[in-house]
Tab-separated table of C-alpha atoms in Angstrom:
chain	number	residue	atom	x	y	z
A	1	MET	CA	146.967	60.705	61.737
A	2	TYR	CA	149.587	61.132	64.453
A	3	GLU	CA	150.944	64.601	65.196
A	4	GLU	CA	154.714	65.093	65.366
A	5	THR	CA	154.580	67.378	68.414
A	6	THR	CA	154.186	66.101	71.959
A	7	ILE	CA	151.701	68.158	73.960
A	8	ALA	CA	151.179	68.630	77.689
A	9	ALA	CA	148.749	70.371	80.028
A	10	ILE	CA	147.312	70.282	83.525
A	11	ALA	CA	144.325	67.922	83.245
A	12	THR	CA	142.649	68.699	86.574
A	13	SER	CA	140.532	71.709	87.528
A	14	PRO	CA	142.241	74.848	88.843
A	15	GLY	CA	142.439	75.140	92.608
A	16	GLU	CA	143.656	73.053	95.514
A	17	GLY	CA	142.815	69.349	95.654
A	18	GLY	CA	143.978	65.946	96.774
A	19	ILE	CA	145.782	65.249	93.499
A	20	GLY	CA	146.641	67.100	90.306
A	21	ILE	CA	147.432	65.521	86.952
A	22	ILE	CA	149.844	66.538	84.207
A	23	ARG	CA	148.954	64.812	80.909
A	24	ILE	CA	151.597	64.308	78.207
A	25	SER	CA	150.630	62.928	74.779
A	26	GLY	CA	152.636	62.313	71.632
A	27	MET	CA	155.498	60.362	70.106
A	28	GLN	CA	157.992	61.725	72.678
A	29	ALA	CA	155.751	61.357	75.747
A	30	ALA	CA	157.909	58.645	77.358
A	31	ASP	CA	161.153	60.537	76.673
A	32	VAL	CA	159.790	63.780	78.120
A	33	ALA	CA	158.490	61.976	81.211
A	34	ASP	CA	161.913	60.300	81.716
A	35	ARG	CA	163.539	63.732	81.930
A	36	VAL	CA	161.122	64.917	84.619
A	37	PHE	CA	159.854	61.945	86.661
A	38	HIS	CA	162.403	59.683	88.366
A	39	THR	CA	161.474	56.257	89.737
A	40	LYS	CA	163.601	53.368	91.000
A	41	LYS	CA	161.265	50.780	89.478
A	42	ILE	CA	162.221	51.356	85.824
A	43	LYS	CA	165.048	53.000	83.894
A	44	SER	CA	162.729	54.448	81.270
A	45	PHE	CA	159.011	54.644	80.563
A	46	HIS	CA	159.760	52.832	77.291
A	47	GLU	CA	160.171	49.668	79.370
A	48	ALA	CA	157.270	50.434	81.720
A	49	GLU	CA	154.364	48.032	81.989
A	50	PRO	CA	151.438	49.953	80.438
A	51	TYR	CA	148.658	51.071	82.797
A	52	ARG	CA	150.717	50.328	85.908
A	53	MET	CA	151.307	53.106	88.441
A	54	TYR	CA	154.920	53.870	89.371
A	55	PHE	CA	155.905	55.831	92.480
A	56	GLY	CA	158.583	58.454	92.001
A	57	ARG	CA	159.624	62.088	92.215
A	58	VAL	CA	159.382	65.109	89.953
A	59	MET	CA	162.915	66.493	89.874
A	60	GLU	CA	164.439	69.705	88.598
A	61	GLY	CA	168.097	68.771	88.628
A	62	ASP	CA	168.816	67.834	92.244
A	63	ARG	CA	165.753	69.663	93.582
A	64	GLN	CA	162.580	67.716	94.282
A	65	VAL	CA	159.456	69.521	93.133
A	66	ASP	CA	157.013	66.892	94.436
A	67	GLU	CA	156.469	63.158	94.710
A	68	GLY	CA	153.663	61.132	93.235
A	69	LEU	CA	152.678	58.463	90.722
A	70	ALA	CA	153.014	58.122	86.962
A	71	VAL	CA	151.358	55.820	84.457
A	72	TYR	CA	152.306	55.027	80.850
A	73	MET	CA	149.667	54.247	78.209
A	74	ARG	CA	151.029	52.888	74.946
A	75	SER	CA	149.626	53.835	71.543
A	76	PRO	CA	146.992	53.129	70.292
A	77	HIS	CA	145.421	52.087	73.613
A	78	SER	CA	145.146	55.520	75.212
A	79	TYR	CA	142.639	58.365	75.252
A	80	THR	CA	144.338	60.187	72.379
A	81	GLY	CA	145.466	57.064	70.513
A	82	GLU	CA	149.070	58.206	71.044
A	83	ASP	CA	151.678	57.377	73.683
A	84	VAL	CA	150.487	59.058	76.885
A	85	VAL	CA	152.092	59.566	80.292
A	86	GLU	CA	150.091	61.014	83.164
A	87	ILE	CA	151.922	62.277	86.237
A	88	GLN	CA	149.821	62.490	89.407
A	89	ILE	CA	151.153	64.693	92.195
A	90	HIS	CA	149.641	66.653	95.081
A	91	GLY	CA	146.929	69.090	94.019
A	92	SER	CA	148.965	72.220	94.661
A	93	MET	CA	148.693	74.736	91.846
A	94	GLU	CA	152.296	75.780	92.391
A	95	ALA	CA	153.550	72.168	92.229
A	96	LEU	CA	151.481	71.591	89.091
A	97	ARG	CA	152.714	74.820	87.520
A	98	GLN	CA	156.351	73.933	88.202
A	99	THR	CA	155.901	70.381	86.926
A	100	LEU	CA	154.221	71.542	83.723
A	101	SER	CA	156.979	74.131	83.235
A	102	LEU	CA	159.562	71.345	83.492
A	103	VAL	CA	157.662	69.118	81.056
A	104	LEU	CA	157.528	71.956	78.516
A	105	GLU	CA	161.215	72.737	79.080
A	106	LYS	CA	162.117	69.078	78.376
A	107	GLY	CA	160.469	68.889	74.953
A	108	ALA	CA	156.680	69.106	75.112
A	109	VAL	CA	154.599	72.031	73.839
A	110	PRO	CA	151.505	73.517	75.525
A	111	ALA	CA	148.245	71.839	74.515
A	112	HIS	CA	145.563	74.005	72.932
A	113	ARG	CA	141.933	73.925	74.076
A	114	GLY	CA	140.497	70.464	73.488
A	115	GLU	CA	143.650	69.224	71.772
A	116	PHE	CA	143.761	65.885	73.598
A	117	THR	CA	140.202	65.089	72.490
A	118	LYS	CA	140.897	66.485	69.023
A	119	ARG	CA	143.788	64.045	68.668
A	120	ALA	CA	141.511	61.242	69.842
A	121	PHE	CA	139.157	62.217	66.992
A	122	LEU	CA	141.915	62.544	64.383
A	123	ASN	CA	143.396	59.194	65.425
A	124	GLY	CA	140.037	57.421	65.143
A	125	ARG	CA	139.506	56.810	68.854
A	126	LEU	CA	136.298	58.873	68.856
A	127	ASP	CA	134.053	60.260	66.158
A	128	LEU	CA	132.963	63.900	66.318
A	129	SER	CA	129.661	63.278	68.132
A	130	GLN	CA	131.496	61.209	70.756
A	131	ALA	CA	134.116	63.924	71.154
A	132	GLU	CA	131.363	66.502	71.754
A	133	ALA	CA	129.820	64.119	74.299
A	134	VAL	CA	133.046	64.372	76.335
A	135	MET	CA	132.355	68.089	76.838
A	136	ASP	CA	128.702	67.331	77.612
A	137	ILE	CA	129.854	64.958	80.384
A	138	ILE	CA	132.089	67.641	81.853
A	139	GLU	CA	129.268	70.222	81.727
A	140	ALA	CA	126.425	67.884	82.823
A	141	LYS	CA	124.098	69.718	85.222
A	142	GLY	CA	122.185	66.652	86.416
A	143	ALA	CA	122.044	62.859	86.408
A	144	ALA	CA	119.822	62.761	83.302
A	145	ALA	CA	122.246	64.976	81.341
A	146	LEU	CA	125.165	62.811	82.443
A	147	SER	CA	123.322	59.629	81.449
A	148	GLN	CA	122.492	60.960	77.982
A	149	ALA	CA	126.040	62.270	77.434
A	150	GLU	CA	127.425	58.860	78.415
A	151	SER	CA	125.015	57.306	75.912
A	152	HIS	CA	126.377	59.557	73.145
A	153	LEU	CA	129.959	58.812	74.189
A	154	SER	CA	129.271	55.080	73.981
A	155	GLY	CA	128.177	55.573	70.365
A	156	ALA	CA	124.347	55.512	70.477
A	157	LEU	CA	124.014	58.596	68.253
A	158	SER	CA	126.890	57.460	66.034
A	159	SER	CA	125.192	54.105	65.456
A	160	PHE	CA	121.929	55.803	64.497
A	161	VAL	CA	123.702	58.156	62.071
A	162	ARG	CA	125.753	55.413	60.455
A	163	ALA	CA	122.721	53.172	60.027
A	164	SER	CA	120.812	56.048	58.381
A	165	ARG	CA	123.760	56.880	56.117
A	166	ASP	CA	124.088	53.216	55.091
A	167	GLN	CA	120.412	53.224	54.095
A	168	LEU	CA	120.902	56.419	52.092
A	169	LYS	CA	124.049	55.020	50.450
A	170	ASP	CA	122.114	51.943	49.367
A	171	LEU	CA	119.412	54.159	47.844
A	172	ILE	CA	122.061	56.229	46.023
A	173	ALA	CA	123.541	53.023	44.550
A	174	LYS	CA	120.123	51.917	43.266
A	175	LEU	CA	119.488	55.328	41.722
A	176	GLU	CA	122.853	55.286	39.984
A	177	VAL	CA	122.003	51.909	38.422
A	178	THR	CA	118.971	53.455	36.692
A	179	ILE	CA	121.149	56.379	35.525
A	180	ASP	CA	123.935	54.126	34.162
A	181	TYR	CA	121.599	51.562	32.560
A	182	PRO	CA	118.548	53.466	31.269
A	183	GLU	CA	117.871	50.855	28.599
A	184	GLU	CA	117.053	48.234	31.249
A	185	ASP	CA	113.764	50.005	32.153
A	186	LEU	CA	114.402	49.714	35.897
A	187	GLU	CA	113.210	53.170	36.908
A	188	ASP	CA	109.624	52.319	37.946
A	189	LEU	CA	110.702	49.417	40.159
A	190	THR	CA	113.623	51.384	41.613
A	191	ASN	CA	111.523	54.459	42.408
A	192	GLU	CA	109.111	52.315	44.458
A	193	GLU	CA	112.063	50.980	46.485
A	194	ILE	CA	113.560	54.465	46.827
A	195	GLU	CA	110.249	55.949	47.974
A	196	GLU	CA	109.803	53.199	50.576
A	197	GLY	CA	113.377	53.640	51.827
A	198	LEU	CA	113.124	57.432	52.013
A	199	SER	CA	109.828	57.163	53.894
A	200	ALA	CA	111.495	54.960	56.535
A	201	ILE	CA	114.390	57.419	56.943
A	202	ASP	CA	111.948	60.340	57.045
A	203	SER	CA	110.069	58.688	59.926
A	204	SER	CA	113.217	57.878	61.943
A	205	LEU	CA	114.608	61.425	61.575
A	206	ARG	CA	111.243	62.951	62.568
A	207	ARG	CA	111.059	60.755	65.666
A	208	LEU	CA	114.563	61.815	66.669
A	209	LEU	CA	113.772	65.501	66.135
A	210	SER	CA	110.569	65.194	68.158
A	211	ARG	CA	112.729	64.347	71.179
A	212	SER	CA	115.133	67.252	70.675
A	213	GLU	CA	113.169	69.553	73.025
A	214	GLU	CA	113.337	66.914	75.764
A	215	GLY	CA	117.040	66.614	74.992
A	216	ARG	CA	117.476	70.346	75.571
A	217	ILE	CA	115.683	70.072	78.915
A	218	ILE	CA	117.897	67.126	79.921
A	219	ARG	CA	121.021	69.085	79.064
A	220	ASP	CA	120.150	72.641	80.131
A	221	GLY	CA	117.314	72.164	82.620
A	222	LEU	CA	113.593	72.933	82.751
A	223	ARG	CA	113.082	76.711	82.562
A	224	THR	CA	110.559	77.334	85.339
A	225	ALA	CA	108.876	80.736	85.764
A	226	ILE	CA	107.453	81.550	89.202
A	227	VAL	CA	104.694	84.077	88.531
A	228	GLY	CA	101.790	85.704	90.369
A	229	ARG	CA	100.532	88.908	91.948
A	230	PRO	CA	102.691	90.944	94.357
A	231	ASN	CA	102.840	89.447	97.866
A	232	ALA	CA	101.444	86.094	96.703
A	233	GLY	CA	104.603	84.467	98.078
A	234	LYS	CA	106.748	83.923	94.964
A	235	SER	CA	110.015	84.865	96.633
A	236	SER	CA	109.105	82.864	99.741
A	237	LEU	CA	108.479	79.862	97.480
A	238	LEU	CA	111.861	80.320	95.789
A	239	ASN	CA	113.595	80.483	99.168
A	240	ALA	CA	111.705	77.407	100.376
A	241	LEU	CA	112.711	75.386	97.299
A	242	LEU	CA	116.338	76.494	97.582
A	243	GLN	CA	116.295	76.135	101.370
A	244	GLU	CA	118.124	79.441	101.690
A	245	GLU	CA	117.249	83.145	101.835
A	246	ARG	CA	118.016	83.940	98.192
A	247	ALA	CA	115.236	86.484	97.515
A	248	ILE	CA	114.164	89.437	99.672
A	249	VAL	CA	110.807	88.822	101.371
A	250	THR	CA	108.760	91.689	102.836
A	251	ASP	CA	105.101	92.660	103.270
A	252	ILE	CA	105.624	95.548	100.853
A	253	PRO	CA	104.131	94.789	97.402
A	254	GLY	CA	106.524	94.997	94.442
A	255	THR	CA	109.727	94.087	96.333
A	256	THR	CA	110.962	91.884	93.457
A	257	ARG	CA	111.552	94.133	90.445
A	258	ASP	CA	113.920	91.973	88.388
A	259	THR	CA	114.074	88.295	87.476
A	260	ILE	CA	116.160	86.150	89.842
A	261	GLU	CA	117.454	82.842	88.481
A	262	GLU	CA	118.574	79.880	90.568
A	263	SER	CA	118.805	76.134	89.934
A	264	ILE	CA	117.662	73.079	91.866
A	265	LYS	CA	117.606	69.394	90.936
A	266	ILE	CA	114.425	67.347	90.967
A	267	GLY	CA	115.325	63.719	90.359
A	268	GLY	CA	118.088	63.879	87.762
A	269	VAL	CA	116.801	66.996	85.961
A	270	PRO	CA	117.758	70.573	86.912
A	271	LEU	CA	115.037	73.203	87.208
A	272	ILE	CA	116.090	76.753	86.363
A	273	LEU	CA	113.834	78.732	88.723
A	274	MET	CA	112.979	82.293	87.675
A	275	ASP	CA	111.457	84.425	90.434
A	276	THR	CA	109.705	87.275	88.645
A	277	ALA	CA	108.167	90.621	89.526
A	278	GLY	CA	104.568	90.552	90.747
A	279	ILE	CA	102.108	91.095	87.903
A	280	ARG	CA	99.800	94.071	88.494
A	281	GLU	CA	98.952	97.501	87.121
A	282	THR	CA	101.459	100.066	88.362
A	283	GLU	CA	102.726	103.573	87.573
A	284	ASN	CA	106.224	102.807	88.865
A	285	LYS	CA	108.519	102.763	85.818
A	286	ILE	CA	111.071	100.355	87.286
A	287	GLU	CA	108.393	97.937	88.497
A	288	ARG	CA	106.721	98.024	85.065
A	289	ILE	CA	110.002	96.951	83.441
A	290	GLY	CA	110.153	94.029	85.902
A	291	ILE	CA	106.569	93.042	85.057
A	292	GLU	CA	107.364	93.040	81.322
A	293	ARG	CA	110.309	90.760	82.027
A	294	ALA	CA	108.026	88.497	84.050
A	295	LYS	CA	105.667	88.172	81.076
A	296	LYS	CA	108.581	87.382	78.742
A	297	SER	CA	109.819	84.735	81.214
A	298	MET	CA	106.367	83.130	81.063
A	299	GLU	CA	106.503	83.025	77.264
A	300	LYS	CA	109.923	81.324	77.244
A	301	ALA	CA	109.283	78.985	80.195
A	302	ASP	CA	109.014	75.197	79.891
A	303	LEU	CA	107.041	75.143	83.141
A	304	ILE	CA	104.999	77.836	84.879
A	305	MET	CA	104.490	77.816	88.648
A	306	ALA	CA	101.590	80.203	89.248
A	307	VAL	CA	101.509	81.324	92.878
A	308	ILE	CA	98.056	82.348	94.170
A	309	ASP	CA	97.388	83.766	97.640
A	310	GLY	CA	94.799	81.285	98.904
A	311	SER	CA	93.873	83.500	101.863
A	312	ARG	CA	92.262	86.098	99.577
A	313	PRO	CA	89.497	85.823	96.966
A	314	LEU	CA	90.613	85.546	93.349
A	315	SER	CA	91.361	88.941	91.822
A	316	GLU	CA	91.014	89.853	88.163
A	317	GLU	CA	94.812	89.502	87.787
A	318	ASP	CA	94.615	86.001	89.333
A	319	ARG	CA	91.796	84.995	86.984
A	320	ALA	CA	93.649	86.273	83.921
A	321	LEU	CA	96.822	84.446	84.982
A	322	LEU	CA	94.999	81.162	85.583
A	323	ALA	CA	93.189	81.384	82.246
A	324	SER	CA	96.528	81.884	80.467
A	325	LEU	CA	97.765	78.523	81.817
A	326	ARG	CA	95.387	76.443	79.687
A	327	GLY	CA	97.359	74.194	77.334
A	328	ARG	CA	100.660	74.981	79.088
A	329	LYS	CA	102.815	72.787	81.289
A	330	ALA	CA	102.021	74.392	84.622
A	331	LEU	CA	101.425	74.052	88.354
A	332	VAL	CA	99.199	76.195	90.535
A	333	ILE	CA	100.497	76.783	94.060
A	334	LEU	CA	97.851	77.903	96.561
A	335	ASN	CA	100.112	79.638	99.029
A	336	LYS	CA	99.486	80.807	102.638
A	337	TYR	CA	97.687	77.597	103.483
A	338	ASP	CA	98.385	78.354	107.159
A	339	LEU	CA	95.700	81.088	106.980
A	340	PRO	CA	91.935	80.682	106.510
A	341	GLN	CA	91.337	79.858	102.858
A	342	GLU	CA	89.161	81.869	100.456
A	343	ILE	CA	89.883	79.784	97.334
A	344	GLU	CA	89.094	76.145	96.593
A	345	THR	CA	90.777	73.819	94.105
A	346	ARG	CA	87.653	73.606	91.942
A	347	ASP	CA	87.702	77.410	91.531
A	348	VAL	CA	91.223	77.206	90.143
A	349	LYS	CA	90.515	74.259	87.828
A	350	ALA	CA	87.440	75.999	86.436
A	351	LEU	CA	89.754	78.733	85.130
A	352	ALA	CA	93.048	76.919	84.443
A	353	GLY	CA	91.772	73.512	83.321
A	354	ASP	CA	93.105	70.180	84.516
A	355	ILE	CA	96.346	71.505	86.006
A	356	PRO	CA	97.811	70.186	89.280
A	357	VAL	CA	97.003	72.383	92.286
A	358	VAL	CA	99.224	72.151	95.360
A	359	PRO	CA	98.355	73.931	98.639
A	360	ILE	CA	101.428	75.026	100.610
A	361	SER	CA	102.655	77.440	103.217
A	362	ALA	CA	105.973	78.694	101.863
A	363	ARG	CA	106.521	80.624	105.087
A	364	TYR	CA	106.373	77.539	107.317
A	365	GLY	CA	107.409	74.889	104.768
A	366	SER	CA	104.210	72.826	104.938
A	367	GLY	CA	103.213	71.187	101.639
A	368	MET	CA	106.728	71.452	100.188
A	369	ALA	CA	107.174	67.658	100.077
A	370	GLU	CA	103.954	67.364	98.051
A	371	LEU	CA	105.123	70.140	95.722
A	372	GLU	CA	108.484	68.459	95.122
A	373	GLU	CA	106.666	65.175	94.434
A	374	GLU	CA	104.501	66.939	91.832
A	375	LEU	CA	107.625	68.451	90.253
A	376	HIS	CA	109.187	65.005	90.188
A	377	HIS	CA	106.160	63.691	88.234
A	378	ILE	CA	106.799	66.409	85.649
A	379	THR	CA	110.520	65.664	85.253
A	380	GLN	CA	110.480	61.887	85.676
A	381	HIS	CA	110.033	61.121	81.957
A	382	GLN	CA	113.275	62.901	81.078
A	383	ASP	CA	114.982	61.422	84.137
A	384	VAL	CA	113.964	57.800	83.516
A	385	SER	CA	114.307	57.916	79.722
A	386	ALA	CA	117.690	59.675	79.649
A	387	GLY	CA	119.728	56.471	79.526
A	388	ARG	CA	117.224	54.428	77.507
A	389	GLU	CA	116.184	56.645	74.598
A	390	LEU	CA	118.277	58.596	72.127
A	391	PHE	CA	117.807	62.354	72.525
A	392	LEU	CA	119.393	65.183	70.570
A	393	THR	CA	121.005	67.443	73.167
A	394	ASN	CA	123.380	69.374	70.881
A	395	LEU	CA	122.040	72.284	68.777
A	396	ARG	CA	124.544	71.499	66.002
A	397	HIS	CA	123.149	67.982	65.744
A	398	VAL	CA	119.553	69.248	65.754
A	399	ASP	CA	120.315	71.661	62.912
A	400	LEU	CA	122.020	68.955	60.835
A	401	VAL	CA	119.189	66.452	61.324
A	402	LYS	CA	116.689	69.141	60.250
A	403	LYS	CA	118.726	69.820	57.094
A	404	ALA	CA	119.028	66.100	56.325
A	405	LEU	CA	115.277	65.645	56.795
A	406	ALA	CA	114.586	68.591	54.450
A	407	ALA	CA	116.806	66.977	51.778
A	408	VAL	CA	115.021	63.626	52.196
A	409	ARG	CA	111.650	65.332	51.781
A	410	ARG	CA	112.828	67.130	48.630
A	411	ALA	CA	113.840	63.753	47.230
A	412	GLU	CA	110.398	62.338	48.078
A	413	GLU	CA	108.725	65.276	46.333
A	414	SER	CA	110.930	64.719	43.270
A	415	ILE	CA	109.760	61.100	43.064
A	416	HIS	CA	106.106	62.144	43.347
A	417	SER	CA	106.673	64.750	40.626
A	418	GLY	CA	108.193	62.179	38.261
A	419	MET	CA	111.632	63.818	38.248
A	420	PRO	CA	114.530	61.839	36.718
A	421	ALA	CA	116.818	59.732	38.910
A	422	ASP	CA	119.779	62.129	38.713
A	423	CYS	CA	117.659	64.923	40.280
A	424	ILE	CA	116.584	62.609	43.112
A	425	THR	CA	120.194	61.513	43.647
A	426	ILE	CA	121.308	65.098	44.351
A	427	ASP	CA	119.002	65.436	47.379
A	428	VAL	CA	119.634	61.916	48.702
A	429	THR	CA	123.385	62.544	48.474
A	430	GLU	CA	122.965	65.863	50.312
A	431	ALA	CA	121.128	64.085	53.144
A	432	TRP	CA	123.915	61.467	53.302
A	433	HIS	CA	126.592	64.177	53.391
A	434	THR	CA	124.751	66.280	56.021
A	435	LEU	CA	124.335	63.384	58.450
A	436	GLY	CA	128.045	62.669	58.058
A	437	GLU	CA	128.800	66.070	59.579
A	438	ILE	CA	127.405	64.819	62.902
A	439	THR	CA	130.051	62.101	63.216
A	440	GLY	CA	132.767	64.050	61.393
A	441	ASP	CA	132.863	61.778	58.341
A	442	THR	CA	132.104	64.711	56.022
A	443	VAL	CA	133.162	67.772	57.974
A	444	ASP	CA	135.741	70.463	57.160
A	445	GLN	CA	138.774	71.391	59.237
A	446	GLU	CA	137.455	74.844	60.172
A	447	LEU	CA	134.374	73.355	61.857
A	448	ILE	CA	136.503	70.772	63.667
A	449	ASN	CA	138.706	73.538	65.051
A	450	SER	CA	135.714	75.622	66.200
A	451	ILE	CA	134.187	72.640	68.039
A	452	PHE	CA	137.326	71.774	69.974
A	453	GLU	CA	138.003	75.396	70.900
A	454	ARG	CA	135.014	75.106	73.298
A	455	PHE	CA	136.898	72.530	75.376
A	456	CYS	CA	139.088	73.220	78.382
A	457	VAL	CA	142.860	73.085	77.866
A	458	GLY	CA	143.446	69.813	79.754
A	459	LYS	CA	140.820	67.928	77.751
């Protein structure tokens, strides 16, 4: 499905850099490039050796805009599946702007957001899940997210979806046989096969959905709430983890009155650290708002880092906080380890359960290596498994798998209820159609447009 227009855009990030790239794609890509980029090696890009770099100059009449390299990629062996020319010049925004202006003047039109990848999808170079993986690669916040996005781009999710759809298609064919030939008395035998097949698909979709939360963590990071009483050392801990003075630290209780968010990487997984207001009873209206936000951060957090001042006996607020950690993914940090200690690990575990306890001195940095090692233990499953297991990292995919699973379960219930084959077929067909929306095999144009509008212009 080749478009008649030839599109162009700057394909590198805004700002100064070593090189900048102008990408041209379409039936007239070589002709447009000939009018802009002059090289002594060839008379025209139509006779260029594909994938070979040619040195030359970007010229506006007799005026040289810049010098650089150009490469020609012949259809269908290019990113978009069309003829593509990429011109690489110095990474000056003014040189890139002038070069793009020339390219547009000589016959190309400006590319829309994501139009290069959209053309790759329309021309069969990528399916829709692979196209979305391109954006996930660009936005990857850590090594695990990059690894999983690369896995999706290589077709791991596509293969799973197509295998599931093939199984569903086979079941639909068997159901239609019983509908078309009712006199053959095949329904009992067929329903046993259908039930067994649906059960297998049900199990595989459930297993994939069970990993969707880990997929979200891989993509977006582990939401980590740093909580505790005022002056326990929460802000000092944040600064120590970031290795910079991000939060204000004083001896005055209640200094932090809003939630501060910063990100660090542990292994290949980002941790979104949320430094919250100290939890205590207070009459200060502003501080109370901060404390409410701290409690909401705890509710939404994937990991809680409860900071306890180890130099003081446990208060009622400390005891309540520790008790609330039972059954949660959490760490207890016994801070101010440089001072005489009033709390022992067994006291903490008696209240919080079998949760790791790490003694540190955030002020002097002692114990931070042990804390980072404990954090690494928590994130290592996502980090190690990111390139080996298939995770759902895209909310659109999660929603579609849930809908497909619901349709499969309705079909199973219909079999158990003794419903006729045509009723079962409706739900099995819906599951088949819904899974096809992941890869774009059964998706409408409006959804395609909305997906690619999230992309940057040069991609």
